[in-house]
Coordinates of C-alpha atoms in Angstrom, one line a residue:
M1 CA -17.0 72.3 148.2
D2 CA -17.5 68.3 146.1
V3 CA -18.4 68.7 142.3
N4 CA -20.0 66.0 141.1
A5 CA -18.6 65.6 137.9
R6 CA -18.0 62.8 135.8
A7 CA -15.1 63.1 133.4
S8 CA -14.5 60.5 130.5
D9 CA -12.4 59.9 127.6
P10 CA -13.9 61.9 124.5
R11 CA -12.0 59.1 122.3
E12 CA -15.1 57.1 123.3
H13 CA -18.0 58.2 120.8
I14 CA -20.1 56.4 123.2
N15 CA -22.9 58.3 121.7
E16 CA -22.0 57.7 118.3
E17 CA -24.3 56.2 115.3
P18 CA -22.7 54.6 112.2
R19 CA -23.6 57.6 109.0
N20 CA -23.0 57.9 105.8
D21 CA -22.3 62.0 105.4
L22 CA -22.0 61.5 101.9
G23 CA -24.4 59.6 101.4
D24 CA -26.9 61.5 103.7
L25 CA -25.9 65.2 101.8
M26 CA -26.7 63.8 98.4
N27 CA -29.6 62.3 98.8
G28 CA -30.9 65.9 100.4
F29 CA -29.2 67.6 97.6
F30 CA -31.0 65.7 94.8
G31 CA -34.2 65.3 97.1
M32 CA -35.0 69.1 97.2
T33 CA -33.4 69.7 93.8
A34 CA -36.2 67.2 92.9
F35 CA -39.0 69.2 94.9
M36 CA -38.7 72.2 93.8
T37 CA -38.2 71.2 90.4
V38 CA -41.7 69.2 90.7
L39 CA -42.8 72.6 91.9
F40 CA -41.4 74.5 89.5
F41 CA -43.6 73.4 86.3
G42 CA -46.6 73.1 89.0
M43 CA -46.3 76.9 89.5
V44 CA -46.1 77.0 85.3
I45 CA -49.1 74.9 84.9
V46 CA -51.1 77.0 87.3
K47 CA -49.5 80.0 85.4
F48 CA -51.2 78.8 81.9
I49 CA -53.8 77.4 83.6
F50 CA -55.6 81.1 85.2
S51 CA -53.7 83.4 82.6
E52 CA -56.2 84.7 80.5

């Protein structure tokens, strides 16, 4: 039984792209916080417009 498997050294990191993980995390956190803040105040304004 012949298996067509090619072993590679896992230390090569062939497909790895240089990324700034902390920067990505901070951008996502602050971006979502800003979006939720805008959404919150938008809903408060809508509540006051439609309240009697």
